[in-house]
Short mmCIF file of C-alpha atoms and ligand atoms in Angstrom, two decimals:
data_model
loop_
_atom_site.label_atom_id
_atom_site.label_comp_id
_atom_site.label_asym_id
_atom_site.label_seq_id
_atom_site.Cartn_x
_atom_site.Cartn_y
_atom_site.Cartn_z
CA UNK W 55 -22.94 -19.81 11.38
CA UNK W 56 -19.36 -18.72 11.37
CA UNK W 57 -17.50 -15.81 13.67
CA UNK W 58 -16.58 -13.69 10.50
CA UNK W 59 -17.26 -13.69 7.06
CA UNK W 60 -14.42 -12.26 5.34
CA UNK W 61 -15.17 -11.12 1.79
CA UNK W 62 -11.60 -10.34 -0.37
CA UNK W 63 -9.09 -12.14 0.18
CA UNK W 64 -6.01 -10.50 -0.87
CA UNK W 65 -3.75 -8.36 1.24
CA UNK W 66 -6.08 -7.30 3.65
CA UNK W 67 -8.67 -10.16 3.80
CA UNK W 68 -6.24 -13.14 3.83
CA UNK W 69 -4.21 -11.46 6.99
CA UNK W 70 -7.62 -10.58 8.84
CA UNK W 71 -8.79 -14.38 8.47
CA UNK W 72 -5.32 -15.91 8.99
CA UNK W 73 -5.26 -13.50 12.79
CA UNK W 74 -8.70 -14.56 13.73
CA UNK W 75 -8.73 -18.05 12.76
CA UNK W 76 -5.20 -18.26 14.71
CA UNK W 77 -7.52 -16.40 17.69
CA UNK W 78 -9.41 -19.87 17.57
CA UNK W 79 -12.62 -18.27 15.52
CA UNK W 80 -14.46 -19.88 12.78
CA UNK W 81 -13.80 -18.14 9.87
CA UNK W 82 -15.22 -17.95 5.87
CA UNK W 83 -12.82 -16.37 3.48
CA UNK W 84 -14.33 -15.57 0.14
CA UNK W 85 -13.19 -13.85 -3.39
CA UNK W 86 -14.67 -13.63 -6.80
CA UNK W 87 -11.22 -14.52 -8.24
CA UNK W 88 -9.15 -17.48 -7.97
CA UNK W 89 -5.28 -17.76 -6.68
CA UNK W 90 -2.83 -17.45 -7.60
CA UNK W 91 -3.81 -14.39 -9.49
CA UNK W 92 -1.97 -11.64 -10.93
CA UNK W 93 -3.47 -7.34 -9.72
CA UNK W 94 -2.40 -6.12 -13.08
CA UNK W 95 -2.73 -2.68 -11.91
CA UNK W 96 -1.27 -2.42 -8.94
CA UNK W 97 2.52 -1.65 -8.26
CA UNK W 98 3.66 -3.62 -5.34
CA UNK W 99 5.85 -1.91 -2.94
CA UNK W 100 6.27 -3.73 1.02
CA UNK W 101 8.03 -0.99 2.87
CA UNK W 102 9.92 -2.53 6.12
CA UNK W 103 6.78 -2.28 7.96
CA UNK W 104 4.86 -4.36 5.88
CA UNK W 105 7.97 -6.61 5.92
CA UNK W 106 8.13 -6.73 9.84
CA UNK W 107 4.21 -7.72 10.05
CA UNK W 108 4.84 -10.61 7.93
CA UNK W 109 8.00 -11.81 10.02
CA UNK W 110 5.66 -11.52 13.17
CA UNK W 111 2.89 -13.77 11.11
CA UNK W 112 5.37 -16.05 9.94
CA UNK W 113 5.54 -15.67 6.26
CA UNK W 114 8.41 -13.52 5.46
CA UNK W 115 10.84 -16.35 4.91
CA UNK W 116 7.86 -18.01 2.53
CA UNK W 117 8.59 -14.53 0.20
CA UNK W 118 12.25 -14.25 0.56
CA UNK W 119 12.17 -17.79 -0.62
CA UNK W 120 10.33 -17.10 -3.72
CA UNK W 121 13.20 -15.44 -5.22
CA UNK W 122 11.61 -11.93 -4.82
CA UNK W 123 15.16 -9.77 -3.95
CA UNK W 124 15.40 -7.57 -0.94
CA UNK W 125 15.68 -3.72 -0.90
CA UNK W 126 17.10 -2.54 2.01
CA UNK W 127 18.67 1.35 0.00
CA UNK W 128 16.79 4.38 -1.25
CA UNK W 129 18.11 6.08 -4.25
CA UNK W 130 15.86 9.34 -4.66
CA UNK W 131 17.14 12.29 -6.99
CA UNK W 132 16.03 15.49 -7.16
CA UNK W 133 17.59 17.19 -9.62
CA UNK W 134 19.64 19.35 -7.68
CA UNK W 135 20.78 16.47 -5.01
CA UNK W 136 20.31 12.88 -4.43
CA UNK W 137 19.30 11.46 -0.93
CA UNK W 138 20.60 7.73 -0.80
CA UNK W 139 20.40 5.72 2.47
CA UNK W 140 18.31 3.15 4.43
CA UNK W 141 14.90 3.49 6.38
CA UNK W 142 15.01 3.14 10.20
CA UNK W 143 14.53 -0.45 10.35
CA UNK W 144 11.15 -1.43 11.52
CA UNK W 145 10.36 -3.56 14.75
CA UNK W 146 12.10 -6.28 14.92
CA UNK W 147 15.49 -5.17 13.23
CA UNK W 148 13.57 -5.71 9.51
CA UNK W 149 15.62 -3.55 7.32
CA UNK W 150 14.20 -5.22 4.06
CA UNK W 151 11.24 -3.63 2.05
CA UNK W 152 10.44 -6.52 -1.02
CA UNK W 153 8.32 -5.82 -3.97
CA UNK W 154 6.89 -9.13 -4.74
CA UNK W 155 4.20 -9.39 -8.03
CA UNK W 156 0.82 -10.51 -6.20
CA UNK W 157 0.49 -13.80 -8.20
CA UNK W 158 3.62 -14.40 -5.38
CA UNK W 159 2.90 -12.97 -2.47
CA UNK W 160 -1.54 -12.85 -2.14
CA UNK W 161 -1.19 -17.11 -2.23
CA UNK W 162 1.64 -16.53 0.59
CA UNK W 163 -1.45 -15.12 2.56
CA UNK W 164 -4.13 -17.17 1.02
CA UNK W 165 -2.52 -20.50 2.21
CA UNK W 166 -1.47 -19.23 5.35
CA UNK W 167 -5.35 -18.40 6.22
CA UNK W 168 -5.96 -21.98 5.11
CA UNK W 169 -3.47 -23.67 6.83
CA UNK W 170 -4.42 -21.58 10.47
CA UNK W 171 -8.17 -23.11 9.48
CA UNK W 172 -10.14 -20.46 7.56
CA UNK W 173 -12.24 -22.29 5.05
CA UNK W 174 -12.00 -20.47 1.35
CA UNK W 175 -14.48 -20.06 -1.46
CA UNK W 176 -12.67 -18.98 -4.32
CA UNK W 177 -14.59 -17.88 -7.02
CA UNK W 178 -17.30 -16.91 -4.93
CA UNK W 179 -18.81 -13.48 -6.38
CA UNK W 180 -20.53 -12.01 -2.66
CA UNK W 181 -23.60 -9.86 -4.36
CA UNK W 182 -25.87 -9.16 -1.26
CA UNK W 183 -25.41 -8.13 2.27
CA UNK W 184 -27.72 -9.17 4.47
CA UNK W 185 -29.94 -7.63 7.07
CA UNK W 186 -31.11 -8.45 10.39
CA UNK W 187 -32.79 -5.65 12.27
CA UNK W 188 -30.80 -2.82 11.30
CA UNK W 189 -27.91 -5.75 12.25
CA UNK W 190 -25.56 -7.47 9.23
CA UNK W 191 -26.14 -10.85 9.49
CA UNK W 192 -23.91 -11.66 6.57
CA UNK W 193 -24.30 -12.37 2.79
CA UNK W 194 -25.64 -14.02 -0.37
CA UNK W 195 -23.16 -14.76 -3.08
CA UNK W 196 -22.81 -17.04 -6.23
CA UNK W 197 -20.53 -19.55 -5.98
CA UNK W 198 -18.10 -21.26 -8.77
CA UNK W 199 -20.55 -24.12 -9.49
CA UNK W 200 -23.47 -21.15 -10.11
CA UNK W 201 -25.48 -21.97 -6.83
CA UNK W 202 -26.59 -18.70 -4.61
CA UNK W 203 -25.80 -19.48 -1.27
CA UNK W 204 -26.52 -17.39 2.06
CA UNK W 205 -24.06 -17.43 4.76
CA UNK W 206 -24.01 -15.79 8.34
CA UNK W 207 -21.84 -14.50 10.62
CA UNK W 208 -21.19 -12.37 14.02
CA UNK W 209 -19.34 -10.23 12.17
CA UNK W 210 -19.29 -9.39 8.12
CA UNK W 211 -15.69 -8.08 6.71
CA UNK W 212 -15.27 -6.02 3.55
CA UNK W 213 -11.43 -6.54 2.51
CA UNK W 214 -13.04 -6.05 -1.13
CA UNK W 215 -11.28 -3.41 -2.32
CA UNK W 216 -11.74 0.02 -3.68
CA UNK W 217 -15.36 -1.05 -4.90
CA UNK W 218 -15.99 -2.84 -1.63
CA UNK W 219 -19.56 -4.23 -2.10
CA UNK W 220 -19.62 -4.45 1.95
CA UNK W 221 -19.01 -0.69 2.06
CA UNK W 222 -21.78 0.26 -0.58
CA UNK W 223 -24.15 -1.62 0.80
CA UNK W 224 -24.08 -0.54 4.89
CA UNK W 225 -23.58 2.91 3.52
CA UNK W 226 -20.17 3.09 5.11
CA UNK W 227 -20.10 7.23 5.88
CA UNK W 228 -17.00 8.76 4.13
CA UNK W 229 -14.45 11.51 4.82
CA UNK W 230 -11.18 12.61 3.82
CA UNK W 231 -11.92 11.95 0.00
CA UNK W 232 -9.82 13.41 -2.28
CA UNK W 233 -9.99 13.31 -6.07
CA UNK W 234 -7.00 11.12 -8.40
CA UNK W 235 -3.95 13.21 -7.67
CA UNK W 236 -1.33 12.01 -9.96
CA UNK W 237 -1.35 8.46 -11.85
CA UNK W 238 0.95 6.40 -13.89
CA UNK W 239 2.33 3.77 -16.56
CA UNK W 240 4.87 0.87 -15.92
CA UNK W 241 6.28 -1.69 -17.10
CA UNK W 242 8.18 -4.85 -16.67
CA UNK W 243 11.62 -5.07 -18.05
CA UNK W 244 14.29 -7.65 -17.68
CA UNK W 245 17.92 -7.44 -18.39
CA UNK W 246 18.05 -4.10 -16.05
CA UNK W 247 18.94 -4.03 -12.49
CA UNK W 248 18.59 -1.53 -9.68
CA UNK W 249 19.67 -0.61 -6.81
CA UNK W 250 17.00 -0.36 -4.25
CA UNK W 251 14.01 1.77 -4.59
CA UNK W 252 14.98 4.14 -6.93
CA UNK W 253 12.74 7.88 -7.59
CA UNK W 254 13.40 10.60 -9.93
CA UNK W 255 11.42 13.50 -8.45
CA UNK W 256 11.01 16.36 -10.56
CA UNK W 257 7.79 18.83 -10.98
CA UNK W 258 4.74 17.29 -12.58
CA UNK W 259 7.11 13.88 -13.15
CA UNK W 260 8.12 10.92 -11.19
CA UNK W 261 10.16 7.94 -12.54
CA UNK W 262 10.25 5.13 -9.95
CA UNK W 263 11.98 1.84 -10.14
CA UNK W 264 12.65 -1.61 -8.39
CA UNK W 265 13.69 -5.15 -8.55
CA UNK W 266 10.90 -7.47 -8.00
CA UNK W 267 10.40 -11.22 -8.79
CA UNK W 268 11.70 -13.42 -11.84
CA UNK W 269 15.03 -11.09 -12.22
CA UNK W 270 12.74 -8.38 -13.62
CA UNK W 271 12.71 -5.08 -12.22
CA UNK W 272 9.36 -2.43 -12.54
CA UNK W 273 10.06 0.61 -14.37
CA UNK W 274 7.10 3.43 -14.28
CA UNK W 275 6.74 7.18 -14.72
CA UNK W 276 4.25 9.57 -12.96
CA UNK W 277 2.49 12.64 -13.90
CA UNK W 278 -0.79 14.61 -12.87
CA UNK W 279 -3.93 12.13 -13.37
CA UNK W 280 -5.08 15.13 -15.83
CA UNK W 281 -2.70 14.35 -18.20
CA UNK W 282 -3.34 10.78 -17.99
CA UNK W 283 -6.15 10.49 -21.09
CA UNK W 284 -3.68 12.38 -23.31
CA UNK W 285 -0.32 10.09 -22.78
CA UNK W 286 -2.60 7.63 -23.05
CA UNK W 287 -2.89 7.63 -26.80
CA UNK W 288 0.95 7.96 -27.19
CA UNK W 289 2.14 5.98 -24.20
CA UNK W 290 5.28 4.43 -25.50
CA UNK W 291 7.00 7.41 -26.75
CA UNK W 292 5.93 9.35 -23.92
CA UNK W 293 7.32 6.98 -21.30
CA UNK W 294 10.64 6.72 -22.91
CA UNK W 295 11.02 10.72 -23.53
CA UNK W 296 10.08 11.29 -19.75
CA UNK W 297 13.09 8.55 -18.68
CA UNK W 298 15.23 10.34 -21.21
CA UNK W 299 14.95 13.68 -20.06
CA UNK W 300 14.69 12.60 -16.66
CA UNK W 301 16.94 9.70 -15.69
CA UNK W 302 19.18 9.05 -18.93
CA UNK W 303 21.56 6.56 -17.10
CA UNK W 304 17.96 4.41 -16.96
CA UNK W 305 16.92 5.07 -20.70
CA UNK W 306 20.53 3.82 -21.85
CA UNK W 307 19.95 0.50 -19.61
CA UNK W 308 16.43 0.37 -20.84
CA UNK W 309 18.51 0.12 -24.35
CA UNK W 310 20.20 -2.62 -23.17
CA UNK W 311 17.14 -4.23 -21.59
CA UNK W 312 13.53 -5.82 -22.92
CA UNK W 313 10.32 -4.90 -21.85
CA UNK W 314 8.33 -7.74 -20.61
CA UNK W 315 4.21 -7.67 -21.49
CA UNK W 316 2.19 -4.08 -22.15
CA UNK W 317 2.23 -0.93 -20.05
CA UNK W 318 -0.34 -0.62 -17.53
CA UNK W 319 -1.49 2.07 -14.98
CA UNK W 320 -3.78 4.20 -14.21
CA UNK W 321 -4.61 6.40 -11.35
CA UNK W 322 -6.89 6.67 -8.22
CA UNK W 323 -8.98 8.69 -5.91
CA UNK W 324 -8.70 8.94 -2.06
CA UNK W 325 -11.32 7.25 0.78
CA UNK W 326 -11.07 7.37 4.36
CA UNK W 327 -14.76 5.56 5.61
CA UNK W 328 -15.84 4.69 8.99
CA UNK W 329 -14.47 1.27 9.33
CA UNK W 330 -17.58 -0.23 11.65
CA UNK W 331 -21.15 -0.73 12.65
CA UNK W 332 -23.55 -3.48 13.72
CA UNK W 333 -22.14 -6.62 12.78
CA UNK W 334 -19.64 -4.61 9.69
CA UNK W 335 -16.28 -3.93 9.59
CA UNK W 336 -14.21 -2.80 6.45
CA UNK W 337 -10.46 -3.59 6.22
CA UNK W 338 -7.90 -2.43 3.50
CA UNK W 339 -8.79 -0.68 0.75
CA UNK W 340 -12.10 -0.70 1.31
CA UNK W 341 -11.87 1.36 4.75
CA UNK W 342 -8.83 3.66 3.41
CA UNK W 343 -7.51 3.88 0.24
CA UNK W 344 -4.72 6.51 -0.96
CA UNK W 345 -2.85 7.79 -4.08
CA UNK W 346 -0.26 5.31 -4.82
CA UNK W 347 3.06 7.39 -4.86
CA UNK W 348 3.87 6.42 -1.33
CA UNK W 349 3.33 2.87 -2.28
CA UNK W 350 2.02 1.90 0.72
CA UNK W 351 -1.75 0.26 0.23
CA UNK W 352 -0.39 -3.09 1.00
CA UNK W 353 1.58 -2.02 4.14
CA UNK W 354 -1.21 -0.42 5.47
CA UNK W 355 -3.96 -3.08 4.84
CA UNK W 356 -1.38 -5.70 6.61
CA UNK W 357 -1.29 -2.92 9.22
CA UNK W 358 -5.48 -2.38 9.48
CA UNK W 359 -5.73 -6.21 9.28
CA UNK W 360 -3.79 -6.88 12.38
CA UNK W 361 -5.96 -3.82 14.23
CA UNK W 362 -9.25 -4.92 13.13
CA UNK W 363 -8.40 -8.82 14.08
CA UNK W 364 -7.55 -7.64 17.79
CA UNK W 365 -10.51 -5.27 18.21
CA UNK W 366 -13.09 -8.28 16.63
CA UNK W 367 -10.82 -10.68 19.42
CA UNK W 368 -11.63 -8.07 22.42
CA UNK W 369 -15.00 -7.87 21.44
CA UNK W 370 -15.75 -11.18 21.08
CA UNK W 371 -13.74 -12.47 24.16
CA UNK W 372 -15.65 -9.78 26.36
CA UNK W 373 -12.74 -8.42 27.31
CA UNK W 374 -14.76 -5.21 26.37
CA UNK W 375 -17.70 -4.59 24.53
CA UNK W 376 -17.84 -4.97 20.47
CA UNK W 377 -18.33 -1.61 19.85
CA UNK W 378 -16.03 0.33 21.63
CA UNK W 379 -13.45 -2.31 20.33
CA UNK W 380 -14.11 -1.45 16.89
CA UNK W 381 -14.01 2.34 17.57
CA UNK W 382 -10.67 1.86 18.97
CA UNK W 383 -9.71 0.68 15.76
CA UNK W 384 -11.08 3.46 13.67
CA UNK W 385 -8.80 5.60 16.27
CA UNK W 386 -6.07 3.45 16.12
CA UNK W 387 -6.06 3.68 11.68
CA UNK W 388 -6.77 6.91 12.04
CA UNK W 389 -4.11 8.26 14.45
CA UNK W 390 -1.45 6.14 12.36
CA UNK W 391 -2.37 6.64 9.02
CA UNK W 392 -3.87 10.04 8.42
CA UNK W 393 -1.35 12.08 8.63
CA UNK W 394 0.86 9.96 6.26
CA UNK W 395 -2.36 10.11 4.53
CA UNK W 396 -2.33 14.26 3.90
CA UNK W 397 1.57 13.39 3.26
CA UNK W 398 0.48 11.18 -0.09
CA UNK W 399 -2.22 13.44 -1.15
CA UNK W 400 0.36 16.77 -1.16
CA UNK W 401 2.97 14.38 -2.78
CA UNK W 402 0.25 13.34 -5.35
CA UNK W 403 0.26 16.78 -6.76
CA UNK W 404 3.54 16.33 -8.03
CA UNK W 405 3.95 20.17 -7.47
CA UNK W 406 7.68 21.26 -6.50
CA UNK W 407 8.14 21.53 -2.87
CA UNK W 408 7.77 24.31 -0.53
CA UNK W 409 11.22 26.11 -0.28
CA UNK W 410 11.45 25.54 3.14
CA UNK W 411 10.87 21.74 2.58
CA UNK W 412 13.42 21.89 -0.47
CA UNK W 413 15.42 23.15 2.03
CA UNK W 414 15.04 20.81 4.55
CA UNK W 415 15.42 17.74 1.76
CA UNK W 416 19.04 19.99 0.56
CA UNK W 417 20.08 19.77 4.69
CA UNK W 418 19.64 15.75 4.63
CA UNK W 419 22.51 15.06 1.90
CA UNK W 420 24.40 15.63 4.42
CA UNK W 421 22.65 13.96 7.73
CA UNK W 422 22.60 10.39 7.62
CA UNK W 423 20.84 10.00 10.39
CA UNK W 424 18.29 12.21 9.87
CA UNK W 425 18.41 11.06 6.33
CA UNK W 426 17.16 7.76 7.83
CA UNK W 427 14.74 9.28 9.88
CA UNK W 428 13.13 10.94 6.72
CA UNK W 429 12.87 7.47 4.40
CA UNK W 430 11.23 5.91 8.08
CA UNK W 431 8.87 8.24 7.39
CA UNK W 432 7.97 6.71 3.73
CA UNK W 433 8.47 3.25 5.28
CA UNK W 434 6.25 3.83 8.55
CA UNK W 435 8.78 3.61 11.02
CA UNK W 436 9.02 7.38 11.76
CA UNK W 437 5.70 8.88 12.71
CA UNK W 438 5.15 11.97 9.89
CA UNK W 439 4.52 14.55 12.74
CA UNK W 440 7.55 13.12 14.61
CA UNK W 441 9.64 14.19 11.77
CA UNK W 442 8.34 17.21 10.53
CA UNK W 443 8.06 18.61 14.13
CA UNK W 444 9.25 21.86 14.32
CA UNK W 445 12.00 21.05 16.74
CA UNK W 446 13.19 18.18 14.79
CA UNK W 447 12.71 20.80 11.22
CA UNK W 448 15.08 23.56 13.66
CA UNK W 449 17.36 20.90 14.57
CA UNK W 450 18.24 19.55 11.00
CA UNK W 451 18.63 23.25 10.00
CA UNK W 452 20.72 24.68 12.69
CA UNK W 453 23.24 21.12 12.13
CA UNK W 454 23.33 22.17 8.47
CA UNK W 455 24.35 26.14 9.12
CA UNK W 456 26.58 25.08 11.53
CA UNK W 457 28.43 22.17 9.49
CA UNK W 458 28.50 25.38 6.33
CA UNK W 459 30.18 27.87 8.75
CA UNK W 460 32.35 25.55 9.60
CA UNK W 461 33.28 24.91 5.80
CA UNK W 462 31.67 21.56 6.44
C1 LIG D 78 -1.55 2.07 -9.91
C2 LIG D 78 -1.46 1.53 -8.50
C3 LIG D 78 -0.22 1.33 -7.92
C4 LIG D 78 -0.11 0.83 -6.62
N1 LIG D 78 1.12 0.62 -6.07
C5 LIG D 78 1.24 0.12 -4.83
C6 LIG D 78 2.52 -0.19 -4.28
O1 LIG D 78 3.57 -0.07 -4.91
N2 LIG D 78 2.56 -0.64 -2.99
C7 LIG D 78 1.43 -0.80 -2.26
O2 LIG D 78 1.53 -1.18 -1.09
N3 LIG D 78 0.20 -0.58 -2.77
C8 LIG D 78 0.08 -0.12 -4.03
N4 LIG D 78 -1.15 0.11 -4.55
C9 LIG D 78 -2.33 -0.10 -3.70
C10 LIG D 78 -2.62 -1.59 -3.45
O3 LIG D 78 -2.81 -2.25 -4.66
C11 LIG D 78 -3.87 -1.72 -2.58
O4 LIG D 78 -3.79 -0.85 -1.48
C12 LIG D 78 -4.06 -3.14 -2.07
O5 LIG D 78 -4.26 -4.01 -3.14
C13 LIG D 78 -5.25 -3.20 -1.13
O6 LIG D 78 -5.48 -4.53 -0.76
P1 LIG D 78 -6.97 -5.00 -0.39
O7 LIG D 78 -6.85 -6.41 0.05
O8 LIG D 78 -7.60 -4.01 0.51
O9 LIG D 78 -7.79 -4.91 -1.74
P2 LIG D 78 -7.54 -5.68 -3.18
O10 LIG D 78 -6.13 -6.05 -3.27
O11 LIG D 78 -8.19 -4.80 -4.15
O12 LIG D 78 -8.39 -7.02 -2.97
C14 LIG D 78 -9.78 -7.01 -2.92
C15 LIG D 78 -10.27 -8.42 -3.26
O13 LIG D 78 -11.68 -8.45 -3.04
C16 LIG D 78 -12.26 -9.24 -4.06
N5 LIG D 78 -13.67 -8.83 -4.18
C17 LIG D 78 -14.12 -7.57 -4.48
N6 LIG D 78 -15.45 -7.57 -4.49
C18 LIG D 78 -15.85 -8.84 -4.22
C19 LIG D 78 -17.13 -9.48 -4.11
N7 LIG D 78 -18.27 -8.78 -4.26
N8 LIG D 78 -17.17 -10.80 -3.83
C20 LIG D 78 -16.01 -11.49 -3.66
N9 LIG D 78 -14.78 -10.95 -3.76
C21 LIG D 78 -14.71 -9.64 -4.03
C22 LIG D 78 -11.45 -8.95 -5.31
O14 LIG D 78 -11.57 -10.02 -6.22
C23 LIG D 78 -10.04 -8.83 -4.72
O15 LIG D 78 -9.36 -10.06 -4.78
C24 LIG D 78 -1.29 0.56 -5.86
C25 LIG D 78 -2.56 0.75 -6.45
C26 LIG D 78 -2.64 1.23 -7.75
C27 LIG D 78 -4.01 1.40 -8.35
#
C-alpha cells in the first residue's frame, strides 16, 4: 500500500512524486514510456517561473548544466513596432526562461523523484482504476515484463496527460473547454542563432523562435487550427513562404542554416476539470490543459504539482481535512491560472488586436518598465488582471500622451 500512486511521469508527475516523497510519503511513480524520451510534439518553453520552481527543487543547475542556453530577452514584432525587453524576474531573482528538449529536462525530474525515494515503473501501461466504495483505491496496469499487477494507494494521481486515463475513468467533471484555437509546424535547425524568445505577430500568423539544446535553435510558424489539414499537404513551402513574408532577416539565416529531422506540430483543444474527489487527484495536463501559444503547459504543471503536493501533505498530516485541502487547490489553480487561461484562448485566435490593446502594446515601445510588466505577464510573474487593470491600462496611456506632448 503506498501514500500516492502517481501515474505520468513527466513534467507534472515526476515534480508531484519528487514533493511528496521529500514530505516523507511512500510514493509509486509510473509511465507507459521509458526515459529518457523525446515529446515529439511538444514545443518546450520554461518561462522564469517555471525556472524559479526548479531552483527552489534543486534542479535548475542540473539543466543549465546540460548545455541548454538561457533566455533572459523578448524580441516580439508586430509589424508596426517591436517590444524587446526582459520579464519581471520571478521569485528568487530568476531572470532566465530555458527551453530544454524533454529527452533533457523530463530525466532531470525523473531522477530527482528517484533519488528523494519514489520507486518508478517505467514502461508500466496503467489500464484500470480501481474502485472501493465509490472510493479510488488505485490501479491495475501491465507492466514491461507483460504481468498485470494491482496496486493501491491513499491517494491515485493522474499526471497522464491530455488523455489522462485517471480523468476518464472517475469522470473528472469539465469546464472551461474550448475547441483547437490556432496550431502549428516547427522545426529544428542548426547553424542559426537567436536572440531570446523571438515572435513575429501578425493576423492569422505567428513565427516563434528560440535557442534550445545541442546549439540548435526551434523555428515554428502558427496559423488558425482550420487551416492546419490544408498546409498540411504542402508544409515545406508553406513554412518557408510564411518566414519570408513575415520575418525575412530569419528566412535569409534559415539559408544559411540546416534543418535538423521532419516538421512536426499540430494543434490542441482547451480543458479545465475538477482536479479532485475520493481518493483522485489530476495534475498537469490532465487537470488543465491550454492552447500552446503562451507556451506555458510545463510552467504551469511544475506550478499545479507543487499545489497539489502541499494540499495531499495537509491532508494527510491532519493539519486539515483531505478534502477541503484538495479544494483549496482547485481554488488555488484556478485563481492563478484562469485568467491567463482566457488570455491564451483570445491569443489563440490569432485575430488582430483590439485597437485599444494595439494601442496599449504601441504605448510600451516606449515604457520599459511597463514593458517588463507586460512580458511578466507571459512569464507568470505579473498577475493578467494586475496588468490589464484599468488603472494600470490609464496609467500607461496618460505616460504615453504626456511623453508625445512633450515631443517625447
Ligand atoms: C504543439 C505543442 C506545443 C507546446 N509547446 C509548449 C511550450 O513551448 N512550453 C510549454 O510549457 N508547454 C508546451 N506545450 C504543452 C506541454 O507539452 C504540456 O503542457 C506538458 O507536457 C504537460 O505535462 P504533463 O506531465 O501534464 O503531461 P505529459 O507531458 O503529456 O506527460 C504525461 C505522461 O503520462 C504518461 N501516461 C499517459 N497515460 C498513461 C497510462 N495509462 N499509463 C502510464 N503512463 C501514462 C505518458 O506516457 C506521458 O509520459 C505544448 C504542447 C503542444 C501540443
Amino acid at each position: 500500500m503506498y501514500d500516492a500512486i502517481v501515474v505520468g511521469a513527466r513534467c507534472a508527475g515526476s515534480p508531484t512524486a519528487l514533493l511528496l516523497a521529500r514530505k516523507g510519503y511512500k510514493v509509486l511513480l509510473l509511465d507507459r514510456g521509458n526515459f529518457p524520451s523525446d515529446m515529439p510534439f511538444s514545443n518546450h518553453y520554461v518561462h522564469q517561473t517555471g525556472s524559479a520552481r526548479l531552483k527552489r527543487w534543486g534542479l535548475l543547475e542540473k539543466l543549465a548544466a546540460t548545455g541548454c542556453p538561457p533566455i533572459t530577452t523578448n524580441h516580439w514584432d508586430y509589424g508596426a513596432f517591436t517590444l524587446t525587453g526582459s520579464p519581471v524576474p520571478a521569485e528568487g531573482g530568476v531572470t532566465e526562461a530555458f527551453a530544454p528538449r524533454r529527452k533533457v529536462l523530463d530525466p532531470i525530474l525523473v531522477d530527482a523523484a528517484v533519488a528523494a525515494g519514489v520507486e518508478l515503473r517505467d514502461g508500466f501501461s496503467a489500464q484500470e482504476v480501481l474502485f472501493e466504495n465509490d472510493r479510488v483505491a488505485g490501479i491495475r496496469g501491465r507492466q514491461k515484463n507483460g504481468a498485470t499487477v494491482m496496486e493501491k494507494a491513499r491517494i491515485t494521481v493522474g499526471a497522464d496527460g491530455m488523455f489522462s486515463m485517471v480523468a476518464k475513468a472517475v469522470k473528472a467533471p469539465e469546464y472551461s473547454t474550448k475547441p483547437a484555437l490556432e496550431g502549428s509546424w516547427y522545426a529544428y535547425w542548426s547553424g542559426v542563432k537567436m536572440k531570446g524568445w523571438h515572435l513575429w505577430l501578425r493576423p492569422q500568423r505567428v513565427i516563434f523562435a528560440y535557442n534550445t539544446n545541442d546549439n540548435l535553435a526551434l523555428i515554428g510558424v502558427a496559423l488558425p487550427a482550420r487551416d492546419l489539414s490544408k498546409v498540411r499537404v504542402n508544409l515545406e513551402p508553406h513554412y518557408h513562404q510564411a518566414i519570408q513574408e513575415i520575418a525575412p532577416d530569419l528566412a535569409e539565416d534559415l539559408k544559411k542554416g540546416k534543418r535538423e529531422g521532419r516538421f512536426v506540430g499540430g494543434a490542441i483543444p482547451g480543458h479545465v476539470r475538477k482536479p479532485y474527489g475520493p481518493g483522485w487527484a489530476l495534475v498537469g495536463d490532465a487537470g488543465y490543459q491550454k492552447d500552446p501559444c503562451t507556451a506555458s503547459g510545463i510552467t504551469d504543471a511544475f506550478g499545479s504539482a507543487e499545489w497539489l503536493a502541499e494540499a495531499v501533505d495537509a491532508g494527510f498530516s491532519g493539519r486539515q481535512p483531505l478534502e477541503q485541502a484538495l479544494a483549496g487547490y482547485e481554488k488555488k489553480r484556478n485563481d492563478t491560472e484562469l485568467p491567463y487561461y482566457e488570455l491564451t484562448s483570445q491569443l489563440a485566435t490569432l485575430e488582430p488586436p483590439a485597437p485599444e490593446i494595439q494601442q496599449l502594446l504601441a504605448a510600451l515601445v516606449h515604457n520599459p518598465e511597463q514593458r517588463s510588466r507586460f512580458f511578466g505577464v507571459l512569464a507568470h510573474t505579473v498577475p493578467v488582471p494586475e496588468f490589464f487593470a484599468p488603472e494600470n491600462v490609464a496609467k500607461i496611456m496618460q505616460t504615453e500622451s504626456m511623453a508625445q506632448s512633450s515631443g517625447r
